[in-house]
Coordinates of C-alpha atoms and ligand atoms in Angstrom, one line a residue:
M1 CA -10.8 24.8 -26.2
A2 CA -14.3 24.6 -28.7
P3 CA -15.6 20.9 -29.4
R4 CA -14.6 20.3 -32.9
V5 CA -17.6 20.1 -35.7
E6 CA -16.2 17.9 -38.3
T7 CA -17.9 14.4 -38.5
N8 CA -16.5 11.9 -39.8
T9 CA -19.3 9.2 -41.0
I10 CA -19.0 5.6 -41.7
D11 CA -21.8 4.0 -43.6
G12 CA -22.3 0.9 -44.5
I13 CA -20.7 -1.5 -42.0
D14 CA -21.6 -4.9 -41.8
V15 CA -19.4 -6.1 -38.6
L16 CA -18.2 -3.3 -36.6
V17 CA -15.5 -4.4 -33.8
A18 CA -14.7 -2.5 -30.8
G19 CA -11.6 -2.9 -29.3
G20 CA -7.8 -4.1 -30.6
G21 CA -6.9 -7.1 -28.2
I22 CA -7.1 -10.6 -29.2
A23 CA -11.1 -10.9 -28.6
A24 CA -11.6 -8.0 -30.9
T25 CA -8.8 -9.2 -33.5
F26 CA -10.4 -12.6 -33.8
A27 CA -14.1 -11.1 -34.4
A28 CA -12.9 -9.1 -37.0
I29 CA -11.0 -12.1 -38.5
K30 CA -14.0 -14.2 -38.2
A31 CA -16.4 -11.8 -39.2
K32 CA -14.6 -11.5 -42.7
E33 CA -13.8 -15.1 -43.1
A34 CA -18.2 -15.9 -42.4
G35 CA -18.6 -13.4 -45.6
A36 CA -19.3 -10.3 -43.5
K37 CA -18.0 -7.4 -46.3
R38 CA -17.6 -4.6 -44.5
V39 CA -15.7 -5.1 -41.2
V40 CA -14.3 -2.6 -39.6
Q41 CA -12.1 -3.0 -36.2
V42 CA -11.7 0.1 -34.1
D43 CA -9.4 1.1 -31.3
K44 CA -8.4 3.6 -28.7
G45 CA -4.6 3.1 -29.6
T46 CA -3.4 1.3 -32.3
V47 CA -5.0 -2.6 -33.0
G48 CA -2.7 -4.9 -31.3
K49 CA -0.5 -2.4 -29.5
T50 CA -3.2 -1.9 -26.5
G51 CA -5.1 -4.1 -23.7
N52 CA -4.2 -6.9 -22.0
S53 CA -3.4 -9.0 -25.0
C54 CA -0.1 -7.4 -26.4
F55 CA 1.1 -7.6 -23.1
A56 CA 0.4 -11.5 -22.0
A57 CA 3.4 -12.8 -20.4
G58 CA 3.7 -16.0 -23.2
V59 CA 1.2 -18.7 -22.3
I60 CA -1.7 -20.5 -23.4
H61 CA -4.1 -22.4 -21.7
V62 CA -5.5 -25.0 -24.5
C63 CA -7.2 -27.9 -24.2
F64 CA -5.6 -30.5 -26.4
P65 CA -7.1 -33.4 -28.3
E66 CA -5.8 -35.9 -25.7
D67 CA -6.6 -33.9 -22.6
D68 CA -9.8 -35.0 -20.4
L69 CA -12.3 -32.3 -21.5
D70 CA -14.7 -33.6 -18.8
D71 CA -12.3 -33.0 -16.0
R72 CA -10.8 -29.1 -17.4
V73 CA -14.5 -28.3 -17.6
L74 CA -15.5 -29.7 -14.0
R75 CA -11.5 -28.0 -12.9
L76 CA -12.8 -24.3 -14.7
T77 CA -16.4 -24.5 -13.3
R78 CA -15.0 -25.3 -10.0
A79 CA -12.7 -22.2 -10.2
Q80 CA -15.5 -20.4 -10.7
G81 CA -17.8 -21.5 -7.6
Y82 CA -19.8 -23.3 -9.9
L83 CA -21.2 -19.9 -11.5
A84 CA -19.9 -20.9 -14.9
Q85 CA -22.1 -21.0 -18.1
Q86 CA -20.6 -24.6 -18.5
D87 CA -21.7 -24.8 -22.2
L88 CA -20.1 -21.8 -23.2
I89 CA -17.0 -22.9 -21.4
R90 CA -17.2 -26.4 -23.1
D91 CA -17.1 -24.7 -25.9
S92 CA -14.3 -22.5 -25.7
L93 CA -12.1 -25.4 -24.2
Q94 CA -13.1 -27.6 -27.5
E95 CA -12.4 -24.7 -29.7
S96 CA -8.7 -23.6 -28.2
Y97 CA -6.9 -26.0 -29.8
S98 CA -8.2 -25.3 -33.2
I99 CA -7.8 -21.9 -32.6
L100 CA -4.0 -22.1 -31.6
E101 CA -3.7 -23.8 -35.1
E102 CA -5.1 -20.7 -36.7
M103 CA -2.8 -18.3 -34.3
R104 CA 0.2 -20.3 -35.8
R105 CA -1.1 -20.2 -39.4
Y106 CA -1.7 -16.5 -38.9
G107 CA 2.0 -16.4 -38.0
V108 CA 2.1 -16.4 -34.2
R109 CA 5.4 -18.3 -33.1
M110 CA 5.0 -20.8 -31.0
V111 CA 7.5 -22.8 -28.6
M112 CA 7.8 -26.2 -30.3
N113 CA 9.7 -29.3 -29.6
P114 CA 12.1 -30.3 -32.5
D115 CA 10.0 -33.1 -33.6
G116 CA 7.5 -30.2 -34.5
T117 CA 5.0 -30.7 -31.8
Y118 CA 3.8 -28.4 -29.5
R119 CA 6.1 -27.9 -25.9
R120 CA 3.9 -28.0 -23.2
M121 CA 5.6 -27.0 -19.8
A122 CA 4.4 -26.7 -16.0
G123 CA 2.5 -23.4 -15.5
R124 CA -0.2 -22.4 -13.0
G125 CA -2.4 -25.3 -12.1
A126 CA -3.0 -28.9 -13.3
Y127 CA -2.2 -29.1 -17.3
P128 CA 0.2 -27.7 -19.2
I129 CA 0.7 -24.5 -20.8
V130 CA 2.0 -23.8 -24.9
M131 CA 3.8 -21.2 -24.7
F132 CA 4.8 -18.2 -27.2
Y133 CA 7.3 -15.8 -28.3
S134 CA 5.5 -12.8 -26.2
T135 CA 5.7 -9.8 -28.0
Q136 CA 4.9 -11.2 -31.6
L137 CA 1.4 -12.4 -30.4
M138 CA -0.7 -9.0 -31.5
D139 CA 1.3 -8.2 -34.5
A140 CA 1.4 -11.5 -36.4
L141 CA -2.7 -11.1 -35.5
R142 CA -3.3 -7.6 -36.7
K143 CA -1.2 -8.0 -39.7
Y144 CA -3.6 -10.9 -41.0
A145 CA -6.5 -9.3 -40.2
Q146 CA -5.5 -6.4 -42.5
S147 CA -4.5 -8.8 -45.3
I148 CA -8.1 -10.2 -45.7
G149 CA -9.3 -6.9 -45.9
V150 CA -10.4 -6.0 -42.4
E151 CA -10.4 -2.1 -42.3
Q152 CA -8.9 -1.1 -38.7
V153 CA -9.4 2.8 -37.5
N154 CA -6.7 3.6 -34.9
R155 CA -6.8 6.1 -32.4
V156 CA -10.6 6.4 -32.2
C157 CA -11.9 6.1 -28.7
L158 CA -15.6 4.9 -28.7
T159 CA -17.7 6.8 -26.6
E160 CA -21.7 5.2 -26.9
L161 CA -23.6 3.1 -29.0
L162 CA -26.0 4.4 -31.8
T163 CA -29.6 2.3 -31.6
R164 CA -32.7 2.5 -33.4
N165 CA -36.0 0.9 -32.3
G166 CA -34.0 -1.0 -29.1
E167 CA -31.4 -2.4 -31.8
V168 CA -27.9 -1.2 -31.9
S169 CA -26.6 0.1 -35.2
G170 CA -23.4 1.2 -34.4
A171 CA -21.1 3.2 -32.6
V172 CA -20.0 6.9 -32.1
G173 CA -16.6 8.1 -30.4
F174 CA -13.6 10.8 -31.2
H175 CA -10.5 10.8 -32.8
Q176 CA -7.8 11.7 -30.1
H177 CA -5.7 13.6 -32.6
T178 CA -7.7 15.5 -35.1
G179 CA -10.9 15.6 -32.3
D180 CA -13.2 14.4 -35.3
F181 CA -16.4 13.2 -34.2
Y182 CA -16.9 9.1 -35.7
V183 CA -20.1 7.8 -36.7
L184 CA -19.9 4.1 -37.5
R185 CA -23.4 3.3 -38.7
A186 CA -23.2 -1.0 -38.9
R187 CA -25.6 -3.8 -38.9
A188 CA -24.0 -5.9 -36.2
T189 CA -21.4 -4.2 -33.6
V190 CA -19.6 -6.9 -31.5
L191 CA -18.0 -5.1 -28.6
A192 CA -14.5 -6.9 -26.9
T193 CA -13.2 -3.2 -25.1
G194 CA -11.9 -5.8 -22.1
G195 CA -12.3 -5.6 -18.4
T196 CA -10.4 -3.0 -16.0
Y197 CA -8.5 -3.1 -13.3
Y198 CA -8.8 0.5 -12.0
K199 CA -6.0 1.8 -14.1
G200 CA -3.8 1.3 -11.5
I201 CA 0.0 -0.4 -11.9
H202 CA -0.9 -3.4 -13.8
P203 CA 0.9 -3.1 -17.1
G204 CA -0.5 -3.2 -20.5
H205 CA -4.4 -2.2 -19.4
R206 CA -4.7 1.5 -19.4
D207 CA -6.9 1.2 -22.2
C208 CA -9.1 -0.8 -20.5
S209 CA -11.5 1.0 -18.4
G210 CA -15.0 -0.7 -18.7
D211 CA -16.1 1.7 -21.9
G212 CA -17.7 -1.5 -23.2
F213 CA -19.8 -2.0 -20.0
G214 CA -20.5 1.9 -20.0
M215 CA -21.8 2.0 -23.6
A216 CA -23.8 -1.2 -23.1
Y217 CA -25.4 -0.3 -19.7
R218 CA -26.2 3.2 -21.1
I219 CA -28.3 1.6 -23.6
G220 CA -30.1 -0.9 -21.6
A221 CA -28.1 -3.9 -22.4
T222 CA -27.9 -6.7 -19.5
L223 CA -24.8 -7.1 -17.3
S224 CA -24.1 -9.8 -14.8
G225 CA -21.0 -11.1 -13.3
G226 CA -20.1 -7.5 -11.5
E227 CA -19.0 -9.5 -8.0
Q228 CA -17.1 -12.5 -9.7
N229 CA -14.1 -13.3 -11.6
D230 CA -11.9 -16.9 -12.2
Q231 CA -9.4 -15.0 -10.9
P232 CA -10.5 -12.4 -8.3
A233 CA -7.3 -10.2 -8.7
N234 CA -3.7 -11.2 -10.4
S235 CA -0.4 -10.7 -8.7
M236 CA 2.7 -9.2 -9.5
P237 CA 5.6 -7.0 -8.8
A238 CA 4.4 -4.3 -6.6
R239 CA 6.8 -1.8 -7.0
I240 CA 8.5 -2.4 -10.7
D241 CA 6.3 -1.9 -13.8
V242 CA 6.1 -5.8 -14.8
G243 CA 2.9 -7.9 -15.6
P244 CA 2.1 -10.9 -13.4
G245 CA 3.9 -13.8 -15.9
M246 CA 3.3 -16.1 -12.9
N247 CA 3.1 -19.1 -14.7
K248 CA 6.2 -18.6 -16.0
W249 CA 8.1 -17.4 -12.9
M250 CA 6.2 -19.9 -11.0
G251 CA 6.4 -22.8 -13.2
E252 CA 10.3 -22.4 -13.1
G253 CA 10.2 -22.7 -9.7
A254 CA 10.3 -19.2 -8.2
F255 CA 8.5 -19.2 -5.0
F256 CA 6.7 -16.5 -2.3
I257 CA 7.9 -15.9 0.8
N258 CA 5.9 -13.5 3.9
A259 CA 8.1 -11.2 6.0
K260 CA 8.8 -13.7 7.9
G261 CA 10.7 -15.6 5.2
E262 CA 8.0 -18.3 5.4
R263 CA 6.9 -19.8 2.4
F264 CA 3.3 -19.7 3.7
M265 CA 1.6 -21.1 0.3
E266 CA 3.1 -24.6 1.2
R267 CA 1.1 -24.3 4.7
Y268 CA -2.3 -23.5 2.5
S269 CA -2.1 -25.4 -0.6
P270 CA 0.7 -28.3 0.1
K271 CA 0.5 -30.2 -3.7
L272 CA 0.7 -26.9 -6.0
K273 CA 1.9 -24.4 -3.8
E274 CA 2.8 -21.6 -5.9
R275 CA 1.2 -22.7 -9.0
S276 CA -2.5 -22.7 -7.4
G277 CA -5.1 -21.0 -8.7
L278 CA -5.2 -17.4 -8.8
P279 CA -8.1 -17.4 -6.7
Q280 CA -6.3 -19.3 -3.5
I281 CA -3.3 -17.3 -4.0
T282 CA -5.5 -14.1 -4.2
A283 CA -6.8 -15.3 -0.7
F284 CA -4.0 -16.2 1.0
F285 CA -1.7 -13.1 -0.1
C286 CA -4.5 -11.6 1.8
I287 CA -4.7 -13.6 4.9
E288 CA -1.0 -13.3 5.4
T289 CA -1.2 -9.6 4.6
R290 CA -4.4 -8.9 7.3
M291 CA -2.2 -11.3 9.8
G292 CA 0.4 -8.5 9.5
R293 CA 3.3 -10.7 7.7
A294 CA 3.0 -8.5 4.4
P295 CA 5.3 -7.9 2.4
I296 CA 4.9 -10.8 0.3
Y297 CA 8.4 -11.2 -2.0
M298 CA 8.8 -13.6 -4.8
D299 CA 12.1 -15.2 -4.6
A300 CA 14.0 -16.6 -7.9
R301 CA 17.4 -16.8 -6.5
H302 CA 17.7 -20.4 -7.3
L303 CA 16.5 -20.5 -10.5
G304 CA 19.6 -22.1 -12.9
P305 CA 20.7 -21.0 -16.3
E306 CA 18.4 -23.0 -18.1
Q307 CA 15.5 -22.1 -16.4
M308 CA 16.9 -17.9 -17.2
E309 CA 17.0 -19.0 -20.5
R310 CA 13.4 -19.8 -21.3
L311 CA 12.3 -16.7 -19.0
Y312 CA 14.2 -14.6 -21.6
Q313 CA 12.8 -16.2 -24.2
M314 CA 9.1 -16.1 -22.6
L315 CA 9.2 -13.2 -21.0
P316 CA 12.1 -10.7 -22.7
L317 CA 10.7 -7.3 -21.6
P318 CA 9.6 -8.0 -17.9
Q319 CA 13.0 -9.6 -17.9
R320 CA 15.0 -6.4 -19.1
E321 CA 12.6 -4.5 -16.7
F322 CA 14.1 -6.5 -13.9
E323 CA 17.6 -6.0 -15.3
S324 CA 17.2 -2.5 -15.6
V325 CA 16.4 -2.0 -11.5
G326 CA 19.2 -4.5 -10.7
V327 CA 16.9 -7.3 -9.4
V328 CA 18.6 -9.4 -12.7
K329 CA 22.1 -9.0 -12.4
D330 CA 24.3 -11.5 -15.4
G331 CA 21.4 -14.1 -16.0
K332 CA 20.8 -14.2 -12.6
F333 CA 17.9 -13.0 -10.1
H334 CA 19.9 -11.3 -7.2
K335 CA 17.2 -9.8 -5.5
Q336 CA 13.8 -11.0 -4.0
V337 CA 10.8 -9.1 -5.8
E338 CA 8.3 -7.8 -3.3
F339 CA 4.8 -9.1 -5.0
C340 CA 1.1 -7.5 -4.2
P341 CA -2.4 -8.4 -5.9
T342 CA -3.6 -5.8 -8.6
G343 CA -6.7 -4.2 -8.0
P344 CA -10.0 -6.3 -8.5
T345 CA -10.8 -8.0 -12.0
T346 CA -14.4 -8.6 -11.2
R347 CA -16.2 -7.6 -14.2
P348 CA -20.0 -6.5 -15.1
G349 CA -19.5 -8.1 -18.5
I350 CA -22.5 -7.9 -21.1
V351 CA -24.8 -11.1 -20.7
V352 CA -24.3 -13.4 -23.9
D353 CA -25.3 -16.7 -24.9
R354 CA -23.5 -19.7 -26.4
S355 CA -23.5 -17.6 -29.9
Y356 CA -22.1 -14.1 -28.0
S357 CA -25.2 -12.5 -28.9
S358 CA -26.6 -10.1 -26.1
R359 CA -29.7 -9.6 -25.5
T360 CA -29.9 -6.6 -27.3
P361 CA -30.2 -7.2 -31.0
R362 CA -27.7 -6.9 -33.3
L363 CA -25.1 -6.4 -30.1
F364 CA -22.5 -9.1 -29.3
A365 CA -19.6 -9.1 -26.7
A366 CA -16.5 -10.9 -26.8
G367 CA -13.4 -11.3 -24.5
E368 CA -13.5 -9.7 -21.0
C369 CA -16.2 -7.5 -21.9
C370 CA -18.1 -10.5 -21.2
P371 CA -18.9 -11.6 -17.1
P372 CA -16.4 -14.4 -16.1
S373 CA -19.2 -17.0 -15.7
A374 CA -19.2 -16.9 -20.1
V375 CA -15.3 -15.9 -20.7
V376 CA -12.6 -17.1 -18.2
T377 CA -9.8 -14.7 -18.1
G378 CA -6.9 -15.2 -20.6
L379 CA -6.1 -15.2 -24.1
A380 CA -7.7 -19.0 -25.2
A381 CA -11.1 -17.6 -23.8
A382 CA -10.9 -14.4 -25.5
A383 CA -9.7 -15.9 -28.7
T384 CA -12.6 -18.3 -29.1
S385 CA -15.4 -15.7 -27.4
G386 CA -14.5 -13.6 -30.4
A387 CA -14.6 -16.6 -33.1
R388 CA -17.8 -16.8 -32.0
A389 CA -18.7 -13.7 -31.6
G390 CA -17.6 -12.3 -35.2
A391 CA -19.2 -15.3 -37.1
S392 CA -22.8 -14.4 -35.7
A393 CA -22.4 -10.8 -36.0
A394 CA -21.7 -11.5 -39.8
R395 CA -24.7 -13.7 -39.8
C396 CA -26.4 -11.4 -38.1
A397 CA -25.8 -8.7 -40.5
R398 CA -26.3 -10.8 -43.7
D399 CA -30.1 -11.0 -42.2
S400 CA -30.2 -7.1 -41.3
D401 CA -31.3 -4.3 -43.6
D402 CA -28.9 -1.3 -43.1
A403 CA -28.3 0.4 -39.6
V404 CA -29.8 3.9 -39.0
D405 CA -30.2 5.5 -35.6
D406 CA -32.8 7.0 -33.6
N407 CA -34.0 10.6 -35.1
G408 CA -32.1 13.3 -33.1
L409 CA -29.8 10.7 -30.8
M410 CA -26.9 12.0 -32.5
L411 CA -26.8 15.3 -32.0
E412 CA -27.2 14.4 -28.2
L413 CA -24.4 11.9 -28.3
R414 CA -22.1 14.5 -30.0
E415 CA -22.9 16.9 -27.0
R416 CA -22.4 14.5 -24.4
T417 CA -19.1 13.2 -26.5
F418 CA -17.4 16.8 -26.5
A419 CA -19.1 18.3 -23.0
P420 CA -16.2 18.4 -20.7
L421 CA -14.2 20.1 -22.9
A422 CA -16.4 23.4 -22.2
R423 CA -15.4 22.8 -18.8
P424 CA -11.8 23.3 -18.7
E425 CA -11.7 25.0 -15.8
G426 CA -13.6 21.4 -14.0
L427 CA -12.3 18.6 -11.9
E428 CA -8.6 16.8 -13.3
P429 CA -9.8 13.6 -14.0
E430 CA -6.3 12.1 -12.7
H431 CA -7.7 13.7 -9.6
V432 CA -10.6 11.9 -9.9
L433 CA -9.1 8.4 -11.0
L434 CA -7.0 8.4 -7.8
E435 CA -10.0 9.1 -5.4
L436 CA -11.9 6.3 -7.4
Q437 CA -8.7 4.0 -7.1
E438 CA -8.8 4.9 -3.6
A439 CA -12.1 3.6 -2.9
V440 CA -12.0 0.2 -4.7
I441 CA -8.1 -1.1 -4.8
P442 CA -7.5 -1.5 -1.5
Y443 CA -7.0 -5.4 -0.7
D444 CA -9.7 -5.7 2.4
V445 CA -12.6 -4.2 -0.2
L446 CA -13.1 -6.2 -2.5
L447 CA -10.9 -9.1 -2.5
L448 CA -11.2 -9.4 1.8
R449 CA -15.0 -8.4 1.2
D450 CA -17.0 -7.4 4.3
G451 CA -20.4 -5.7 3.8
G452 CA -19.6 -2.7 6.3
R453 CA -16.5 -1.9 4.5
M454 CA -18.2 -2.5 1.0
E455 CA -21.2 0.1 1.8
H456 CA -18.3 2.5 2.5
S457 CA -16.6 2.7 -0.2
L458 CA -19.8 2.3 -2.2
K459 CA -20.7 5.8 -0.9
R460 CA -17.3 7.4 -1.8
V461 CA -18.0 5.8 -5.7
E462 CA -21.5 7.4 -5.6
T463 CA -20.3 10.9 -4.2
I464 CA -18.0 10.8 -6.9
R465 CA -20.6 10.0 -9.4
D466 CA -23.1 12.5 -8.3
Q467 CA -20.9 15.5 -7.4
D468 CA -17.3 14.7 -9.1
L469 CA -18.3 13.1 -12.7
P470 CA -20.5 16.3 -13.9
K471 CA -17.7 18.8 -13.3
L472 CA -15.2 16.8 -15.2
G473 CA -13.3 19.0 -17.3
A474 CA -10.6 18.5 -20.3
Y475 CA -7.9 20.9 -21.3
D476 CA -7.4 18.4 -24.2
L477 CA -8.0 15.5 -26.9
H478 CA -5.8 13.8 -24.1
Y479 CA -8.1 14.4 -21.1
L480 CA -11.1 14.1 -22.9
R481 CA -10.5 10.4 -23.0
L482 CA -9.6 10.3 -19.2
C483 CA -12.9 11.8 -18.9
H484 CA -14.9 9.5 -20.4
E485 CA -12.5 6.8 -19.0
I486 CA -13.5 7.9 -15.5
R487 CA -17.2 7.8 -15.8
N488 CA -17.1 4.3 -17.3
L489 CA -14.8 3.2 -14.5
T490 CA -16.6 5.0 -11.7
L491 CA -20.2 3.1 -13.1
T492 CA -18.2 -0.3 -13.0
A493 CA -17.1 0.1 -9.7
E494 CA -20.5 1.1 -8.6
L495 CA -22.1 -1.9 -10.1
T496 CA -19.2 -4.4 -9.3
L497 CA -19.7 -3.3 -5.0
K498 CA -23.3 -3.1 -5.8
A499 CA -23.1 -6.9 -6.4
A500 CA -20.7 -7.6 -4.3
I501 CA -22.7 -6.4 -1.1
Q502 CA -25.8 -8.8 -2.3
R503 CA -23.6 -11.9 -3.0
T504 CA -23.8 -12.2 0.8
E505 CA -21.5 -15.7 1.0
T506 CA -18.1 -16.6 0.0
R507 CA -17.5 -18.6 -2.8
N508 CA -13.8 -17.8 -4.5
I509 CA -13.5 -14.4 -2.6
L510 CA -13.3 -14.3 0.8
R511 CA -15.9 -12.3 2.7
E512 CA -15.2 -12.1 6.2
D513 CA -19.2 -11.3 7.4
Y514 CA -20.3 -14.6 5.2
P515 CA -17.5 -17.2 5.5
F516 CA -19.9 -19.8 4.1
T517 CA -20.1 -20.7 0.6
D518 CA -24.3 -21.2 0.3
N519 CA -25.4 -23.5 -2.5
V520 CA -28.7 -24.1 -1.7
N521 CA -29.3 -19.6 -2.5
W522 CA -27.0 -18.6 -4.1
L523 CA -26.6 -20.6 -7.1
K524 CA -27.4 -17.3 -9.0
W525 CA -26.4 -14.9 -11.6
I526 CA -26.4 -11.0 -10.4
M527 CA -28.2 -9.2 -13.1
V528 CA -28.7 -5.6 -13.3
R529 CA -29.6 -3.2 -16.4
E530 CA -30.6 0.3 -17.0
E531 CA -34.1 1.1 -16.3
G532 CA -35.6 4.9 -17.2
Q533 CA -33.2 6.6 -14.6
G534 CA -33.2 4.0 -12.3
Q535 CA -31.2 0.4 -12.4
K536 CA -33.3 -2.8 -12.1
W537 CA -31.3 -5.6 -10.5
W538 CA -32.7 -9.0 -10.2
T539 CA -31.0 -12.4 -10.0
E540 CA -31.6 -15.6 -12.4
D541 CA -30.8 -19.1 -11.3
I542 CA -28.0 -21.0 -12.9
P543 CA -29.6 -24.0 -14.3
I544 CA -27.3 -26.5 -12.5
E545 CA -29.7 -29.6 -13.3
R546 CA -29.0 -29.3 -16.8
Y547 CA -25.1 -28.9 -16.4
P548 CA -23.1 -31.8 -16.3
V549 CA -21.0 -30.1 -12.8
A550 CA -23.1 -29.6 -9.8
P551 CA -22.4 -28.9 -5.9
K552 CA -24.4 -30.5 -3.3
R553 CA -27.0 -28.3 -3.0
E554 CA -26.0 -27.6 1.0
V555 CA -24.7 -24.2 2.7
E556 CA -20.9 -25.3 4.1
L557 CA -18.0 -23.1 5.5
A558 CA -15.9 -21.8 2.1
Y559 CA -12.8 -23.9 0.8
L560 CA -11.0 -20.9 0.8
W561 CA -11.6 -19.7 4.9
R562 CA -11.6 -23.9 5.7
V563 CA -8.0 -24.2 5.4
P564 CA -7.0 -20.8 7.5
R565 CA -9.3 -22.1 9.7
D566 CA -7.6 -25.6 10.0
L567 CA -4.8 -23.6 10.4
G568 CA -5.7 -22.2 13.6
V569 CA -5.5 -18.5 11.6
V570 CA -9.4 -17.5 11.9
R571 CA -12.4 -19.1 14.0
I572 CA -15.8 -18.7 13.0
Q573 CA -17.8 -16.7 15.9
D574 CA -21.4 -15.7 15.7
G575 CA -21.6 -16.9 11.9
R576 CA -18.1 -14.4 10.8
I577 CA -14.4 -14.6 11.1
Q578 CA -12.8 -13.8 13.9
W579 CA -9.1 -13.4 13.6
V580 CA -6.8 -14.9 15.3
S581 CA -3.9 -13.4 16.8
E582 CA -0.5 -15.3 16.3
K583 CA 0.7 -16.7 19.7
Ligands
LIG1 C1 0.2 -8.1 -18.2 C2 -0.3 -9.0 -18.6 C3 -0.2 -10.6 -18.7 C4 -1.0 -11.6 -18.8 N1 -0.5 -12.7 -19.8 C5 -1.4 -13.6 -19.9 C6 -0.6 -15.0 -20.6 O1 0.2 -15.3 -20.3 N2 -1.4 -15.9 -20.9 C7 -3.1 -15.6 -20.9 O2 -4.0 -16.5 -21.2 N3 -3.5 -14.5 -20.5 C8 -2.7 -13.2 -19.9 N4 -3.0 -12.1 -19.6 C9 -4.7 -12.0 -19.7 C10 -5.0 -11.9 -21.0 O3 -3.9 -11.0 -21.5 C11 -6.5 -11.0 -21.3 O4 -7.6 -12.6 -20.8 C12 -6.7 -11.0 -22.6 O5 -5.9 -10.4 -23.3 C13 -8.0 -10.5 -23.1 O6 -8.2 -10.0 -24.2 P1 -9.8 -9.2 -24.5 O7 -9.5 -9.0 -26.3 O8 -11.0 -9.2 -24.3 O9 -9.2 -7.5 -23.9 P2 -7.7 -6.2 -23.9 O10 -6.5 -7.5 -24.9 O11 -7.7 -5.8 -23.2 O12 -8.4 -5.7 -25.6 C14 -9.0 -4.8 -24.8 C15 -9.2 -3.5 -25.8 O13 -10.4 -2.8 -25.9 C16 -9.9 -1.4 -26.4 N5 -10.8 -0.6 -25.9 C17 -11.1 -0.1 -24.5 N6 -12.0 0.3 -24.4 C18 -11.9 1.2 -25.9 C19 -12.9 2.6 -26.4 N7 -13.4 3.2 -25.6 N8 -13.0 2.4 -27.6 C20 -12.0 1.8 -28.9 N9 -11.4 0.9 -28.2 C21 -11.4 0.5 -27.0 C22 -8.5 -1.0 -25.6 O14 -7.4 -0.1 -26.6 C23 -7.8 -3.0 -26.1 O15 -7.1 -3.3 -27.1 C24 -2.4 -11.4 -19.0 C25 -2.7 -10.4 -19.2 C26 -1.9 -9.1 -18.6 C27 -2.7 -7.4 -18.3

């Protein structure tokens, strides 16, 4: 199929927002409310029906006015192994309650008490959660955005950012049904294209393929955080296409057992058990697996009618899916459900400041497109960051001239966008995706780390980059999109592995060859940007003395290794982990 030549140009945009999830939709709404005249939101699929946000499992982590804000900052900072941008985390927590109220105002249905207050219930973590009726959240937000005049462009896959003299001036992409080339010129651009799970089995994320990371990297924006996350992976059913929803299942009393029938989380985390944070759950899943005690199952067979009714209210789709495969019958769990960690969720996000402005003029980022240090995973932080990014972008648009782009750039970007269509006999993107997944998803690459294993995976990724990507071919527009996704996923994997290899310590992700947390040398962010034909890597000190929460400046065995060491599962020998076989 020959590349299409029709070009659809949308000029005069004040704020262009990339993405159709909660961060993007809040960015669009807040840009409009802040006075931006023309706000255009572009999604690969349909706004509100793509990405993680529309699959979210019914809970929101909100800091209520009566909660202890300092304690919540402390807990999130610790969960991030002190790598958090604490000022941004604090802003987000502080704004989460008003964002919740706004969602209600926009028509999102929350679970309320009879007296009109929010119903807060136990979930994962120390603070109770707020619940919403899951599937309608993004529909309500999409409709509200439309009602205030946000223009939504669906089915356009953005491929590259436009620039002029080093400033971002919009983006280009192609329409997946018509094949038209889209040129969107904007005074300010917000990237909210989500993170990635490498298009694995995790439902609802398959539109998220690190496109924002790729687009930003290719114009020289600074990225960071590829090796870390507040949740190194989520955990979810291994063989049924159901999302994690762990907060709800675990909150209602479901628990995990290993292949020997042991409720192992009691051993590792006696207080919170299955309601521990995801770094603990992921780490202890990995350790049980390494010790030969997988598969791991969720057992919810003891849940009563009241708990099941709440699960049906909050998670109607997963519950129905469980029914369809006979796990749930007559409103009761009849079988245990095999669980596994998802692919790694670490993200080389776009570095942002408190206004969610990147280090490249006129470029903003929000949600999981930002590094985990700036935006913790979840709806609340995605929404608050989107709101701030949108308002900042509107201010930037007001103070900027109309967007123009570099001479000759457009032709090059169009050629780059459609190049795989000229090679229909080229390599199948699906095939390359599988290779990539095999290199990065196995639990002992990025969840249970070791320098040698990561180097080995990096070599596989570099081979894909050098030998496969140039040969990717597309029969049609669907495959064209896949080709772009694979290119961005390969870059994401490369940056992630390189950053993970550099961080020679265990912080909130296990590393066998460096089991210590090094608060003397590693209170640092690892940064990268493209420079010329190469990559520039450097570290920046976390301004920990300016922040309210700081660890002791010492090197100590990581808490994730202390527990298995005390349980006799591992010992430290020659500075690395030795696995102790069971007696
Ligand atoms: C199954 C599941 C359940 C979850 N449950 C909860 C929960 O109950 N509570 C909670 O707080 N968090 C939950 N999370 C996490 C939460 O959903 C995410 O943290 C949050 O939705 C991230 O929002 P986002 O807007 O940054 O990204 P996303 O919602 O992932 O949106 C990214 C958007 O970018 C678009 N996009 C990507 N590339 C392009 C491109 N090239 N061109 C145009 N558009 C593009 C995608 O189509 C998508 O619309 C869950 C996640 C999953 C996967």
